[in-house]
Amino acid sequence: AEYMGLSAFAIVYFRFPFKNLVFWMIFVTLMLPVEVRIGPTYEVVSNLGLLNSMSGLTIPLIASATATFLFRQFFMTVPDELVEAARVDGAGPMRFFKDVLLPLSKTSMAALFVIQFIYGWNQYLWPLLVTTDESMYPIVTGIKRLIFGEVYIEWNVVMATAILAMLPPAVVVMLMQKWFVKGLVDTEK
C-alpha cells in the first residue's frame, strides 16, 4: 500500500512547481475511457517484457489515479501540528510517511483495496490483450467462452459459474464493509 500513497504524499507535502497541475493531470486520467489508456499501458507492459505473466495483469492496477485521489484527500485532512511534531521528533519525510501517515490511512487503504479488488476481478479487455495463456484468463472470460462458440449452451453451468464468480467480490465487500465505508467518509484521526 505504500507505493499507492507516495504520489499523493508528494503532491500534498512537497513544494514543487506545478504541483496542482500534476495532480489534475493524474486526476483527469480517471475521466479517460479505458480504451484511451489501454494502448500506452500495453506498450509499457510489452517493453518491460511482462506479457503473458501475472505481473503484466496486475502491475497496471497499482498505478492508480483513484489511489492518488483518495490518499490526497485523506492527507489534506491531517493536521499541520502532526507534521510539525514529527519534524521536531526528527522524522524525515519518508519516516513521517511510513510511521505516521500510513498507520492513519488504514481505513483509506481498506476502501482502496475493495475498489481495486472489484475492478481487477471484473477485468475483461486487459487480460485478453496481455496474455494468450488461457490459464491466466479471469473468470469473466471463462463465462463468455461458455456462452459463445458452443452449439449447445449449458445454462446451468453458465449460471453456476456466474454465481461462483460473484462470491469472491461479495465476500471481500462483506468482510471489508465497515472499513470501506469508514475509509470513504471518515475524517476523524
CSV table of C-alpha atoms in Angstrom, one decimal:
chain,number,residue,atom,x,y,z
A,1,ALA,CA,0.0,0.0,0.0
A,2,GLU,CA,3.0,2.3,0.5
A,3,TYR,CA,3.6,2.7,-3.2
A,4,MET,CA,0.0,3.8,-3.9
A,5,GLY,CA,0.1,6.7,-1.5
A,6,LEU,CA,3.5,8.0,-2.5
A,7,SER,CA,2.2,10.2,-5.3
A,8,ALA,CA,-0.4,11.7,-3.0
A,9,PHE,CA,2.2,12.2,-0.3
A,10,ALA,CA,4.4,14.1,-2.7
A,11,ILE,CA,1.6,16.3,-4.0
A,12,VAL,CA,0.4,17.2,-0.5
A,13,TYR,CA,3.6,17.6,1.5
A,14,PHE,CA,6.3,18.7,-1.0
A,15,ARG,CA,6.6,22.0,-2.7
A,16,PHE,CA,7.5,21.9,-6.4
A,17,PRO,CA,6.5,23.8,-9.5
A,18,PHE,CA,3.1,23.0,-11.0
A,19,LYS,CA,2.1,20.5,-8.2
A,20,ASN,CA,-1.6,21.3,-8.7
A,21,LEU,CA,-1.2,20.8,-12.4
A,22,VAL,CA,0.5,17.4,-11.8
A,23,PHE,CA,-2.4,16.4,-9.5
A,24,TRP,CA,-5.0,17.4,-12.1
A,25,MET,CA,-3.2,15.6,-14.8
A,26,ILE,CA,-3.3,12.4,-12.7
A,27,PHE,CA,-7.0,13.1,-11.8
A,28,VAL,CA,-8.0,13.7,-15.4
A,29,THR,CA,-6.9,10.1,-16.2
A,30,LEU,CA,-9.9,9.0,-14.2
A,31,MET,CA,-12.1,10.6,-16.7
A,32,LEU,CA,-10.5,9.0,-19.7
A,33,PRO,CA,-12.1,5.8,-21.0
A,34,VAL,CA,-10.1,2.6,-20.6
A,35,GLU,CA,-9.8,2.3,-24.4
A,36,VAL,CA,-7.7,5.6,-24.5
A,37,ARG,CA,-5.3,4.4,-21.7
A,38,ILE,CA,-5.0,0.8,-22.8
A,39,GLY,CA,-2.7,1.4,-25.8
A,40,PRO,CA,0.1,3.2,-23.9
A,41,THR,CA,-0.3,0.8,-20.9
A,42,TYR,CA,0.1,-2.2,-23.2
A,43,GLU,CA,3.2,-0.7,-24.8
A,44,VAL,CA,4.8,-0.2,-21.4
A,45,VAL,CA,3.9,-3.7,-20.2
A,46,SER,CA,5.3,-5.1,-23.5
A,47,ASN,CA,8.5,-3.1,-23.3
A,48,LEU,CA,9.0,-4.4,-19.8
A,49,GLY,CA,8.6,-8.0,-21.0
A,50,LEU,CA,5.6,-8.6,-18.8
A,51,LEU,CA,3.2,-10.0,-21.5
A,52,ASN,CA,1.8,-13.5,-20.6
A,53,SER,CA,2.6,-13.0,-16.9
A,54,MET,CA,0.6,-12.4,-13.8
A,55,SER,CA,2.8,-9.3,-13.2
A,56,GLY,CA,1.6,-7.9,-16.5
A,57,LEU,CA,-2.0,-8.5,-15.5
A,58,THR,CA,-1.7,-6.9,-12.1
A,59,ILE,CA,1.0,-4.2,-12.1
A,60,PRO,CA,-1.1,-1.7,-14.2
A,61,LEU,CA,-3.7,-1.8,-11.4
A,62,ILE,CA,-1.1,-0.5,-9.0
A,63,ALA,CA,-0.6,2.8,-10.8
A,64,SER,CA,-4.0,4.1,-9.7
A,65,ALA,CA,-5.3,7.6,-10.1
A,66,THR,CA,-8.1,6.5,-7.7
A,67,ALA,CA,-5.5,5.8,-5.1
A,68,THR,CA,-3.7,9.1,-5.6
A,69,PHE,CA,-7.0,11.0,-5.3
A,70,LEU,CA,-8.2,9.0,-2.2
A,71,PHE,CA,-4.9,9.4,-0.3
A,72,ARG,CA,-4.6,13.1,-1.3
A,73,GLN,CA,-8.0,13.8,0.1
A,74,PHE,CA,-7.1,12.0,3.3
A,75,PHE,CA,-3.6,13.5,3.7
A,76,MET,CA,-5.1,17.0,3.3
A,77,THR,CA,-7.1,16.4,6.5
A,78,VAL,CA,-4.1,15.5,8.6
A,79,PRO,CA,-3.4,18.4,11.0
A,80,ASP,CA,-0.3,20.5,10.3
A,81,GLU,CA,0.5,20.1,14.0
A,82,LEU,CA,1.2,16.4,13.4
A,83,VAL,CA,3.6,17.3,10.6
A,84,GLU,CA,5.4,19.7,12.9
A,85,ALA,CA,5.5,17.2,15.8
A,86,ALA,CA,7.1,14.6,13.5
A,87,ARG,CA,9.7,17.2,12.4
A,88,VAL,CA,10.5,18.1,16.0
A,89,ASP,CA,11.0,14.4,16.7
A,90,GLY,CA,13.5,14.2,13.9
A,91,ALA,CA,11.4,12.3,11.4
A,92,GLY,CA,12.3,12.9,7.8
A,93,PRO,CA,9.7,12.8,5.1
A,94,MET,CA,9.8,9.1,4.5
A,95,ARG,CA,9.7,8.2,8.1
A,96,PHE,CA,6.7,10.6,8.6
A,97,PHE,CA,5.0,8.9,5.7
A,98,LYS,CA,5.8,5.3,6.9
A,99,ASP,CA,5.3,5.8,10.7
A,100,VAL,CA,2.6,8.4,10.9
A,101,LEU,CA,0.6,8.7,7.6
A,102,LEU,CA,0.3,5.0,6.7
A,103,PRO,CA,-1.0,3.9,10.1
A,104,LEU,CA,-3.5,6.7,10.0
A,105,SER,CA,-4.5,5.6,6.4
A,106,LYS,CA,-5.7,2.1,7.3
A,107,THR,CA,-9.3,2.8,6.5
A,108,SER,CA,-8.4,4.6,3.2
A,109,MET,CA,-6.3,1.6,2.3
A,110,ALA,CA,-9.2,-0.8,3.1
A,111,ALA,CA,-11.5,1.3,0.9
A,112,LEU,CA,-9.0,1.3,-1.9
A,113,PHE,CA,-8.5,-2.5,-1.6
A,114,VAL,CA,-12.2,-3.1,-2.1
A,115,ILE,CA,-12.3,-0.8,-5.1
A,116,GLN,CA,-9.2,-2.2,-6.7
A,117,PHE,CA,-10.1,-5.8,-6.0
A,118,ILE,CA,-13.5,-5.5,-7.6
A,119,TYR,CA,-12.1,-3.5,-10.5
A,120,GLY,CA,-9.3,-6.1,-11.1
A,121,TRP,CA,-11.7,-9.1,-10.6
A,122,ASN,CA,-14.0,-7.7,-13.3
A,123,GLN,CA,-11.3,-7.1,-15.9
A,124,TYR,CA,-12.1,-8.4,-19.3
A,125,LEU,CA,-10.4,-6.5,-22.1
A,126,TRP,CA,-6.9,-6.1,-20.4
A,127,PRO,CA,-6.4,-9.9,-19.8
A,128,LEU,CA,-7.4,-10.6,-23.4
A,129,LEU,CA,-4.7,-8.2,-24.7
A,130,VAL,CA,-1.9,-9.0,-22.3
A,131,THR,CA,-2.0,-12.8,-22.2
A,132,THR,CA,-2.6,-15.6,-24.6
A,133,ASP,CA,-2.3,-18.2,-21.9
A,134,GLU,CA,-5.9,-19.3,-21.0
A,135,SER,CA,-4.9,-20.3,-17.5
A,136,MET,CA,-4.3,-16.6,-16.7
A,137,TYR,CA,-7.7,-15.5,-18.1
A,138,PRO,CA,-10.1,-14.2,-15.4
A,139,ILE,CA,-13.4,-16.0,-14.7
A,140,VAL,CA,-15.3,-13.4,-16.7
A,141,THR,CA,-13.6,-14.5,-19.8
A,142,GLY,CA,-14.4,-18.1,-19.0
A,143,ILE,CA,-18.1,-17.3,-18.6
A,144,LYS,CA,-18.1,-15.6,-22.0
A,145,ARG,CA,-16.4,-18.6,-23.6
A,146,LEU,CA,-19.1,-20.9,-22.0
A,147,ILE,CA,-21.8,-18.9,-23.8
A,148,PHE,CA,-20.2,-18.1,-27.2
A,149,GLY,CA,-18.7,-20.7,-29.5
A,150,GLU,CA,-20.8,-23.6,-28.3
A,151,VAL,CA,-23.6,-25.2,-30.3
A,152,TYR,CA,-25.4,-26.3,-27.1
A,153,ILE,CA,-25.2,-23.9,-24.2
A,154,GLU,CA,-25.4,-25.5,-20.8
A,155,TRP,CA,-27.1,-22.6,-19.0
A,156,ASN,CA,-27.0,-24.4,-15.6
A,157,VAL,CA,-23.1,-24.5,-15.9
A,158,VAL,CA,-23.0,-20.8,-17.0
A,159,MET,CA,-25.2,-19.7,-14.1
A,160,ALA,CA,-23.3,-21.8,-11.6
A,161,THR,CA,-20.1,-20.3,-12.8
A,162,ALA,CA,-21.5,-16.8,-12.6
A,163,ILE,CA,-22.6,-17.4,-9.0
A,164,LEU,CA,-19.1,-18.7,-8.2
A,165,ALA,CA,-17.6,-15.6,-9.9
A,166,MET,CA,-19.6,-13.3,-7.7
A,167,LEU,CA,-18.5,-15.0,-4.5
A,168,PRO,CA,-15.0,-13.5,-4.0
A,169,PRO,CA,-16.1,-9.9,-4.5
A,170,ALA,CA,-19.2,-10.4,-2.3
A,171,VAL,CA,-17.0,-11.9,0.4
A,172,VAL,CA,-14.5,-9.0,0.2
A,173,VAL,CA,-17.3,-6.4,0.4
A,174,MET,CA,-19.0,-8.2,3.3
A,175,LEU,CA,-15.7,-8.6,5.3
A,176,MET,CA,-14.4,-5.1,4.5
A,177,GLN,CA,-17.7,-3.1,4.5
A,178,LYS,CA,-17.1,-1.4,7.8
A,179,TRP,CA,-13.6,-0.2,6.8
A,180,PHE,CA,-14.7,0.6,3.3
A,181,VAL,CA,-17.4,3.0,4.4
A,182,LYS,CA,-15.2,4.5,7.1
A,183,GLY,CA,-12.4,4.9,4.6
A,184,LEU,CA,-14.6,6.8,2.2
A,185,VAL,CA,-16.4,9.1,4.6
A,186,ASP,CA,-14.5,9.3,7.9
A,187,THR,CA,-12.3,12.3,8.5
A,188,GLU,CA,-11.5,11.7,12.2
A,189,LYS,CA,-7.9,10.9,13.0
